[in-house]
Amino acid sequence: MSDLLIDWDRAARTGVPEAVYCEAKTPDQITRILAQTVERGTRMLFTRLDPGTQAQIDPKGLLDYDPISHTGVYGGSVNLTDCGAAVVSAGTSDAKVVGEAKRTLEFMGVGAPTRQDVGVAGLWRVIDAAKDLQDRRVIIAVAGFEAALFSVLAGLVAAPVIAVPTSVGSGVAQNGQTALGSALASCAPGVVTVNIDNGFGAACAALKMLNAGGHGPAQMGEMP
Amino acid sequence: MSDLLIDWDRAARTGVPEAVYCEAKTPDQITRILAQTVERGTRMLFTRLDPGTQAQIDPKGLLDYDPISHTGVYGGSVNLTDCGAAVVSAGTSDAKVVGEAKRTLEFMGVGAPTRQDVGVAGLWRVIDAAKDLQDRRVIIAVAGFEAALFSVLAGLVAAPVIAVPTSVGSGVAQNGQTALGSALASCAPGVVTVNIDNGFGAACAALKMLNAGGHGPAQMGEMP
Amino acid sequence: MSDLLIDWDRAARTGVPEAVYCEAKTPDQITRILAQTVERGTRMLFTRLDPGTQAQIDPKGLLDYDPISHTGVYGGSVNLTDCGAAVVSAGTSDAKVVGEAKRTLEFMGVGAPTRQDVGVAGLWRVIDAAKDLQDRRVIIAVAGFEAALFSVLAGLVAAPVIAVPTSVGSGVAQNGQTALGSALASCAPGVVTVNIDNGFGAACAALKMLNAGGHGPAQMGEMP
Amino acid sequence: MSDLLIDWDRAARTGVPEAVYCEAKTPDQITRILAQTVERGTRMLFTRLDPGTQAQIDPKGLLDYDPISHTGVYGGSVNLTDCGAAVVSAGTSDAKVVGEAKRTLEFMGVGAPTRQDVGVAGLWRVIDAAKDLQDRRVIIAVAGFEAALFSVLAGLVAAPVIAVPTSVGSGVAQNGQTALGSALASCAPGVVTVNIDNGFGAACAALKMLNAGGHGPAQMGEMP
Amino acid sequence: MSDLLIDWDRAARTGVPEAVYCEAKTPDQITRILAQTVERGTRMLFTRLDPGTQAQIDPKGLLDYDPISHTGVYGGSVNLTDCGAAVVSAGTSDAKVVGEAKRTLEFMGVGAPTRQDVGVAGLWRVIDAAKDLQDRRVIIAVAGFEAALFSVLAGLVAAPVIAVPTSVGSGVAQNGQTALGSALASCAPGVVTVNIDNGFGAACAALKMLNAGGHGPAQMGEMP
Amino acid sequence: MSDLLIDWDRAARTGVPEAVYCEAKTPDQITRILAQTVERGTRMLFTRLDPGTQAQIDPKGLLDYDPISHTGVYGGSVNLTDCGAAVVSAGTSDAKVVGEAKRTLEFMGVGAPTRQDVGVAGLWRVIDAAKDLQDRRVIIAVAGFEAALFSVLAGLVAAPVIAVPTSVGSGVAQNGQTALGSALASCAPGVVTVNIDNGFGAACAALKMLNAGGHGPAQMGEMP
Amino acid sequence: MSDLLIDWDRAARTGVPEAVYCEAKTPDQITRILAQTVERGTRMLFTRLDPGTQAQIDPKGLLDYDPISHTGVYGGSVNLTDCGAAVVSAGTSDAKVVGEAKRTLEFMGVGAPTRQDVGVAGLWRVIDAAKDLQDRRVIIAVAGFEAALFSVLAGLVAAPVIAVPTSVGSGVAQNGQTALGSALASCAPGVVTVNIDNGFGAACAALKMLNAGGHGPAQMGEMP
Amino acid sequence: MSDLLIDWDRAARTGVPEAVYCEAKTPDQITRILAQTVERGTRMLFTRLDPGTQAQIDPKGLLDYDPISHTGVYGGSVNLTDCGAAVVSAGTSDAKVVGEAKRTLEFMGVGAPTRQDVGVAGLWRVIDAAKDLQDRRVIIAVAGFEAALFSVLAGLVAAPVIAVPTSVGSGVAQNGQTALGSALASCAPGVVTVNIDNGFGAACAALKMLNAGGHGPAQMGEMP
């Protein structure tokens, strides 16, 4: 088991706990990590865990598993605090990434209102959403295709916008490269970007911002 | 002079006249083309003609030359008709491409109102411009960086939008690849795209659309 | 159901109705959109709907489904008007994209003659087709591989050519990047481009052009 | 002058004022913007203004110009507050981008300590710097080449790290693409990214984070 | 069988024996190579041999097969010598590539200690591992995502570091391009790189270095 | 059946007959083309026809089908002439592309000796093969990975070398881009290139060269 | 002078003589190569030799220098034979590459008729040229932008077409990548490709084809 | 001067001393580093220092400067030991990178024989050179274009080959991407790669290999 070296103290050092990224791991590796977690009695988040693998590595149903966001939580849920975060998305197809961001926030004790399907092709939807977001401290925006949402939104609100480009789209938008370019080249200052489809990373960054401003959740990651 | 074979009948065949793309031609080649044009007595548009080369190939000032758009016209101007076209741009930096589109339209007898500097970071500018564009038959939109203008505009107007991505921008936006992706991946249906910085091509396409709908200028390209 | 926010007024605002792009949506999401549509009693076009998903989300056969173009229509067909559009393709392999364009036009009330398999390797086929297309108001051209069709055709007709590069091809042509480059870099002015395989977008753009010229179909999208 | 449409109310709406990106503008355009600014009596930041152009557009020396960061400020300086930001860089060669970030922060009233030349090849430098950064609310990290600094730093501090990949480097690192990939793919959660060499954008994002947490500077952008 | 022309003398000429790269070969081709090998009585390493194909081409179980690294050895094992090599990896997900490197070294008689899961996000893990690696003659480092491990490690040890970027990662890191760039652009001198996921090549290079220094294993590749 | 427009006169016009590229066609489309072919009584080559599709479209076994090269011939074989062509490949894994080239040559009446598995890592194999190829009129060389074979071979023989880069390889060589670059950038003059994996195109080019020199096969493509 | 190792026997071995590619060489290096050439009394071709460098390395005017194609010949001209080659180009801007191909052919004793400016946008020009090219043994076709010329021409003639994509074009066509893709993905079989702008390589390949068919020039490269 | 933080102990820690990469530094920054170096009395290597900058920062001629390799040494030369390294290059145009590698080795006390201009197009040159290299402990191979030298050489010698792809080449080879791919995808095991044009990095890696084997130079970097 010498290939597993979990960074248990990450939360103490950086404010965000380690999580298990399952996509490139074998079921056997995930099973051993889960066993270590159970043994230690620590809460743990598993991301990019597809339903087939979840069934295989968690036959007893130890995880609180969500099939849309492909996330599983060990150790139960904690009380949620509205710390000023929000999640906004351009289309129905972005629901998976939205879910990963929301579930990560919730794992860390942060509750966040969500506005989905507010793409700029129907501009009234963005303008409408922006009104509700005026008092937010940080906004996670999720969009694929040309991801014009990032620039439009950042021009309408005061909060920093964490852009999560998604791999939703076809042709030149395939794999999210166009949405990523759109986020990075945004003409609206104050947009910051995370990797394509990286809802988890956006949630961690949001938490770090909230913590740094003194608005983070009171407790996080303790076994309830 | 066997290397010059101008397609004099293009306007009769396709509705748009041949023009001379100077960027990759030597001054000597452009000089000979100008001589042929003068000899034949035909109006002609020269594009991508930088000021230094213009001075070299046109010492007598035969061309009506515009240093911003790098275009020169031989044979004088024609009366302009407002056929329902318009040109819109996101930023001051797009002025060169806007100029190439406008000068091409004017060479062909089409006058078109212009709205510059209406980038989405200040969304009120786009919304304001869109109101004035409700009755247009075709809109040429010019934008660099993330080019969110294309999608926002196309969601607000009925006219087809010809997107001209520009090479304005830095980092990932350099050379216009991000703006091009943004145009092609637009979530707003009805956006069509031409090559990066191709104001000339956008104007030709607009003219073809106007001609096809029976709204093209009455006369075009004849020596006045 | 807060993640579904359909832009019902898009047709009134832009001349083209919203459609449902199914590729990145889960069957559950599509099912809910279909239910909303039925409830509202509006006609609706579903694109990128593969046969397996269609069987799953439409067990009662509410959709008029076409397995070649992967499109489904809810709400029945409308009378078709020949408004001056046409669809041309380079090879048999482009049939799926041709179908998406045609079915979208037809959903919006536009009938359009089609010429398939007129690739330039047998040049007589293009020349032959071009003769029949002299009176068209807009031509949708569909081609993969090196897509020389776009330039050849645009040099022979007066109508604007909407190029749809397809992902048909192998090696460097894989994914349609070569065909896309060919469309954008065309030496024949008047070619405009949409995203790779985007037959739907081409049809929407064609409709906008026809509408703008006053030649659009009389009625569109009403429940018959 | 119809091509200049400055978004004067941006600061009120989003917390960061509009600035003038000079790279793609002609000297004539910048001259006119400066004139408008002077007339209106507003403070203004000019970025990507190379020394040659500065000399040309500002013969009277109205700007407080810094030749390293290529930035110029109109309207004088304001008092600086240490709001909890910091700037860190990997190498001497990143000084230009560091300067753009710092000057932007200072334009907006934020003073920030700086640690330069702490690249990971001499790891003790990063560890040493990290100790001094434990209490910061936001850190702007600037690095080229493989930019390992972003991940190492984010694993050692609690503050959110805004990564600014620079175009410093040769071979595969040319133009900053490798550093950008390194920032986006960072295994350390909480890294967010801005465009290559975009010190201005990083500073704006930092200000938005500080503002959102209630730690922004008291006054910003008023004429002193 | 004229399509099989094995370079049996490679070990004598270059110090590393030929191996069979199975990924692009048909089961029939691999079967014939195995038969030739058995007939000749030579030890042989088969790489990129997935479990399904192994079962098909080796029904009698002639190979010592390892399903994690997808490697099979014909001809039995040899005694292992610790010649000064070591293998280090950033994450659990890199185990497949680590295995290919280790199995290749062992096939050639080289035993090497391994340190897995020492990614830089928990920097103490790298620093800890570096202490144990001070006396090594060559280190194979395996990492995906942004692969900051290569630079950090090479700044802490005297041995040459052979970087093996892996295809582990999502978004921009997909396919290992970011990790590859990170290895090549490393600011720490003395890093050399092999192809993405190429554990085999790294092991061969390590052996060549050990041989060249006079520290290679005494015997290699003979039938035991 | 209006979507099938076969260029029956291609052989008369260009010296090479039309063939059917099956990869992007539906089984139904291929079935109809085969039916047309049978009806007309013409020989026809089908390429990129995988075994599953072949079974589906040719239940009666009308085609002479080769599962390695994925080619099928209708209309029987013709006598083969050795016109001076040869096929050489770097590795066993290139057999599929070698087969496509050979089968295409044979369909057109050209017999060609083949040398496989002569990669440069064992240089003696190339030198050995080059001796046998001194009198050839055209050589088709097939290689993946870094494809050094093209340059080495072209420096040793007088015949033109048609390079066929293959998609064989991993990491940066995936999809054949590295081999393609190697062919195009070859320092040995006289190398010409076709698309990745395009054995068919290489054979057609070889035939055109032989025909042009007056050495083509006497008869080609007639029903025997 | 140990860094100069000219392959004097290349013509004997491969049919094409070594030439000196000057682009990446210093004037001092070219000067020494010229001195060696003069001393040995061999004819030699210098390519990619810009006018400034030529003036510097050849103050005595030993070379027959052509400023359009950037080629210089040492050792005088030889009698030209029309062996069946021809050179065709799409636009005036391709003249430099056309010149490099022609001068290389002439250096080797091959005279070839040329047709320039026959781009497909005016299709009649290609059709007209194709008539004159029916009896050619090999055609070098030179084109930039989308390079549709390659496919159209190859569908009309029996000779093999050597495509030389040029770096002429803007936007996506910049650097010749689109034209290169167009050549490789051509739907017209029998097109072979050389590197972007590589007129020299195309001429060498053409000579090898002519030689292989027994139609090469009687003498080549001897001092007249 | 807080932006200069030189890693003076690097040699003690890793076996290779820090050097100053001048390409992205301003003359002022280099001047200050040189002053620090002189003050401290340490030998120092300056790389990527073009002649113009050298003249500017070193008016007193403190550096031993080489205009071909763009390297300067402060502190005098040390005695050279032949430790078993060698440098080989494919073409005259690679001389700059060869020089950077050699000068770096010599700065560190390693003398190394050099073989230039042994490209594979004249294969006898490589075979000839390989004979002389049989006893080497490490070989630095430098090549641009398709860089077939790497694979051919690695198949003929026992020493590890450090491939340095160069940016020499045109078209697809521009910037060295093709040569880099060729090195990484080499079919000859035992090739390791450094960044494009990185002669310095290759020399550092070679020194680390020699040191690790116990064959490094006795003294290095001390002031003589």
Short mmCIF file of N, CA, C and O in Angstrom, two decimals, chain G residues 81-133:
data_model
loop_
_atom_site.label_atom_id
_atom_site.label_comp_id
_atom_site.label_asym_id
_atom_site.label_seq_id
_atom_site.Cartn_x
_atom_site.Cartn_y
_atom_site.Cartn_z
N THR G 81 16.28 21.02 -71.44
CA THR G 81 15.48 20.07 -72.20
C THR G 81 14.06 20.10 -71.66
O THR G 81 13.87 20.14 -70.45
N ASP G 82 13.07 20.10 -72.55
CA ASP G 82 11.69 19.98 -72.06
C ASP G 82 11.40 18.49 -71.87
O ASP G 82 11.17 17.76 -72.83
N CYS G 83 11.43 18.06 -70.63
CA CYS G 83 11.28 16.63 -70.31
C CYS G 83 9.83 16.27 -69.99
O CYS G 83 9.55 15.11 -69.64
N GLY G 84 8.94 17.23 -70.03
CA GLY G 84 7.53 16.92 -69.73
C GLY G 84 7.04 17.50 -68.42
O GLY G 84 5.94 17.21 -68.00
N ALA G 85 7.86 18.31 -67.77
CA ALA G 85 7.42 18.96 -66.53
C ALA G 85 6.68 20.26 -66.85
O ALA G 85 6.81 20.82 -67.95
N ALA G 86 5.91 20.75 -65.89
CA ALA G 86 5.27 22.06 -66.00
C ALA G 86 5.06 22.61 -64.60
O ALA G 86 5.00 21.85 -63.63
N VAL G 87 4.96 23.94 -64.51
CA VAL G 87 4.71 24.59 -63.22
C VAL G 87 3.47 25.46 -63.35
O VAL G 87 3.36 26.24 -64.30
N VAL G 88 2.55 25.32 -62.40
CA VAL G 88 1.29 26.06 -62.42
C VAL G 88 1.11 26.72 -61.05
O VAL G 88 1.45 26.14 -60.04
N SER G 89 0.57 27.95 -61.03
CA SER G 89 0.34 28.57 -59.72
C SER G 89 -1.01 29.26 -59.67
O SER G 89 -1.57 29.66 -60.68
N ALA G 90 -1.50 29.44 -58.42
CA ALA G 90 -2.84 30.01 -58.23
C ALA G 90 -2.86 31.52 -58.28
O ALA G 90 -3.82 32.12 -58.74
N GLY G 91 -1.78 32.17 -57.78
CA GLY G 91 -1.84 33.62 -57.71
C GLY G 91 -0.51 34.29 -57.94
O GLY G 91 0.55 33.66 -57.87
N THR G 92 -0.56 35.55 -58.24
CA THR G 92 0.64 36.34 -58.46
C THR G 92 1.58 36.25 -57.25
O THR G 92 2.81 36.25 -57.40
N SER G 93 1.00 36.16 -56.08
CA SER G 93 1.80 36.16 -54.86
C SER G 93 2.64 34.90 -54.69
O SER G 93 3.52 34.86 -53.84
N ASP G 94 2.36 33.88 -55.45
CA ASP G 94 3.13 32.64 -55.36
C ASP G 94 4.40 32.68 -56.20
O ASP G 94 5.10 31.65 -56.31
N ALA G 95 4.70 33.83 -56.79
CA ALA G 95 5.80 33.91 -57.76
C ALA G 95 7.15 33.50 -57.19
O ALA G 95 7.99 32.90 -57.88
N LYS G 96 7.38 33.78 -55.92
CA LYS G 96 8.67 33.44 -55.32
C LYS G 96 8.90 31.92 -55.30
O LYS G 96 9.97 31.43 -55.66
N VAL G 97 7.88 31.21 -54.91
CA VAL G 97 7.99 29.75 -54.84
C VAL G 97 8.05 29.15 -56.24
O VAL G 97 8.82 28.21 -56.50
N VAL G 98 7.24 29.68 -57.14
CA VAL G 98 7.32 29.25 -58.55
C VAL G 98 8.74 29.43 -59.07
O VAL G 98 9.30 28.54 -59.72
N GLY G 99 9.33 30.57 -58.73
CA GLY G 99 10.69 30.83 -59.18
C GLY G 99 11.69 29.84 -58.62
O GLY G 99 12.58 29.37 -59.34
N GLU G 100 11.56 29.49 -57.36
CA GLU G 100 12.49 28.52 -56.76
C GLU G 100 12.39 27.16 -57.46
O GLU G 100 13.41 26.51 -57.72
N ALA G 101 11.16 26.76 -57.77
CA ALA G 101 10.97 25.48 -58.46
C ALA G 101 11.60 25.53 -59.87
O ALA G 101 12.32 24.62 -60.27
N LYS G 102 11.29 26.60 -60.58
CA LYS G 102 11.78 26.71 -61.97
C LYS G 102 13.31 26.79 -62.02
O LYS G 102 13.95 26.16 -62.87
N ARG G 103 13.89 27.61 -61.17
CA ARG G 103 15.35 27.77 -61.17
C ARG G 103 16.04 26.46 -60.78
O ARG G 103 17.12 26.15 -61.29
N THR G 104 15.42 25.70 -59.88
CA THR G 104 16.01 24.42 -59.51
C THR G 104 15.95 23.45 -60.69
O THR G 104 16.94 22.76 -61.00
N LEU G 105 14.81 23.40 -61.36
CA LEU G 105 14.69 22.55 -62.56
C LEU G 105 15.75 22.95 -63.59
O LEU G 105 16.43 22.09 -64.17
N GLU G 106 15.88 24.25 -63.82
CA GLU G 106 16.82 24.72 -64.83
C GLU G 106 18.26 24.43 -64.44
O GLU G 106 19.09 24.11 -65.29
N PHE G 107 18.56 24.55 -63.16
CA PHE G 107 19.90 24.21 -62.69
C PHE G 107 20.24 22.77 -63.07
O PHE G 107 21.38 22.43 -63.38
N MET G 108 19.20 21.92 -63.06
CA MET G 108 19.42 20.51 -63.34
C MET G 108 19.17 20.16 -64.81
O MET G 108 19.14 18.99 -65.17
N GLY G 109 18.97 21.20 -65.65
CA GLY G 109 18.86 20.96 -67.08
C GLY G 109 17.46 20.78 -67.62
O GLY G 109 17.28 20.38 -68.77
N VAL G 110 16.47 21.06 -66.79
CA VAL G 110 15.09 20.84 -67.20
C VAL G 110 14.39 22.19 -67.46
O VAL G 110 14.31 23.02 -66.56
N GLY G 111 13.91 22.38 -68.68
CA GLY G 111 13.09 23.54 -68.98
C GLY G 111 11.63 23.17 -68.80
O GLY G 111 11.23 22.06 -69.16
N ALA G 112 10.85 24.09 -68.25
CA ALA G 112 9.45 23.75 -67.98
C ALA G 112 8.55 24.95 -68.24
O ALA G 112 8.79 26.03 -67.71
N PRO G 113 7.49 24.78 -69.05
CA PRO G 113 6.53 25.87 -69.25
C PRO G 113 5.80 26.18 -67.95
O PRO G 113 5.62 25.32 -67.11
N THR G 114 5.37 27.45 -67.79
CA THR G 114 4.76 27.92 -66.55
C THR G 114 3.43 28.59 -66.83
O THR G 114 3.29 29.34 -67.79
N ARG G 115 2.43 28.29 -65.97
CA ARG G 115 1.14 28.99 -66.02
C ARG G 115 0.86 29.57 -64.65
O ARG G 115 0.65 28.84 -63.70
N GLN G 116 0.88 30.90 -64.53
CA GLN G 116 0.65 31.52 -63.24
C GLN G 116 -0.73 32.16 -63.17
O GLN G 116 -1.36 32.43 -64.18
N ASP G 117 -1.19 32.38 -61.91
CA ASP G 117 -2.41 33.16 -61.67
C ASP G 117 -3.66 32.46 -62.18
O ASP G 117 -4.56 33.10 -62.72
N VAL G 118 -3.75 31.15 -62.00
CA VAL G 118 -4.93 30.43 -62.49
C VAL G 118 -5.78 29.91 -61.32
O VAL G 118 -6.24 28.77 -61.31
N GLY G 119 -6.01 30.76 -60.33
CA GLY G 119 -6.80 30.38 -59.16
C GLY G 119 -8.22 29.98 -59.50
O GLY G 119 -8.80 30.45 -60.48
N VAL G 120 -8.83 29.13 -58.64
CA VAL G 120 -10.14 28.56 -58.95
C VAL G 120 -11.29 29.55 -58.82
O VAL G 120 -12.39 29.26 -59.29
N ALA G 121 -11.05 30.68 -58.15
CA ALA G 121 -12.15 31.65 -58.04
C ALA G 121 -12.62 32.10 -59.43
O ALA G 121 -13.78 32.46 -59.61
N GLY G 122 -11.72 32.08 -60.38
CA GLY G 122 -12.07 32.28 -61.78
C GLY G 122 -11.81 30.95 -62.49
O GLY G 122 -10.76 30.78 -63.10
N LEU G 123 -12.76 30.06 -62.40
CA LEU G 123 -12.53 28.66 -62.75
C LEU G 123 -12.08 28.46 -64.20
O LEU G 123 -11.32 27.54 -64.51
N TRP G 124 -12.55 29.36 -65.07
CA TRP G 124 -12.18 29.24 -66.49
C TRP G 124 -10.67 29.23 -66.67
O TRP G 124 -10.17 28.62 -67.62
N ARG G 125 -9.95 29.89 -65.78
CA ARG G 125 -8.49 29.93 -65.92
C ARG G 125 -7.88 28.54 -65.71
O ARG G 125 -6.95 28.15 -66.41
N VAL G 126 -8.40 27.78 -64.73
CA VAL G 126 -7.87 26.43 -64.48
C VAL G 126 -8.21 25.50 -65.64
O VAL G 126 -7.38 24.73 -66.10
N ILE G 127 -9.47 25.57 -66.06
CA ILE G 127 -9.92 24.69 -67.14
C ILE G 127 -9.10 24.96 -68.39
O ILE G 127 -8.65 24.03 -69.10
N ASP G 128 -8.86 26.23 -68.64
CA ASP G 128 -8.06 26.63 -69.80
C ASP G 128 -6.63 26.08 -69.69
O ASP G 128 -6.10 25.49 -70.64
N ALA G 129 -6.04 26.23 -68.51
CA ALA G 129 -4.68 25.75 -68.32
C ALA G 129 -4.61 24.23 -68.43
O ALA G 129 -3.65 23.67 -68.99
N ALA G 130 -5.62 23.54 -67.88
CA ALA G 130 -5.60 22.08 -67.89
C ALA G 130 -5.52 21.52 -69.30
O ALA G 130 -4.91 20.48 -69.55
N LYS G 131 -6.18 22.23 -70.23
CA LYS G 131 -6.12 21.76 -71.63
C LYS G 131 -4.69 21.71 -72.13
O LYS G 131 -4.29 20.78 -72.83
N ASP G 132 -3.91 22.71 -71.80
CA ASP G 132 -2.52 22.77 -72.25
C ASP G 132 -1.62 21.77 -71.55
O ASP G 132 -0.47 21.56 -71.96
N LEU G 133 -2.12 21.19 -70.45
CA LEU G 133 -1.26 20.34 -69.63
C LEU G 133 -1.54 18.86 -69.82
O LEU G 133 -1.00 18.02 -69.10
#
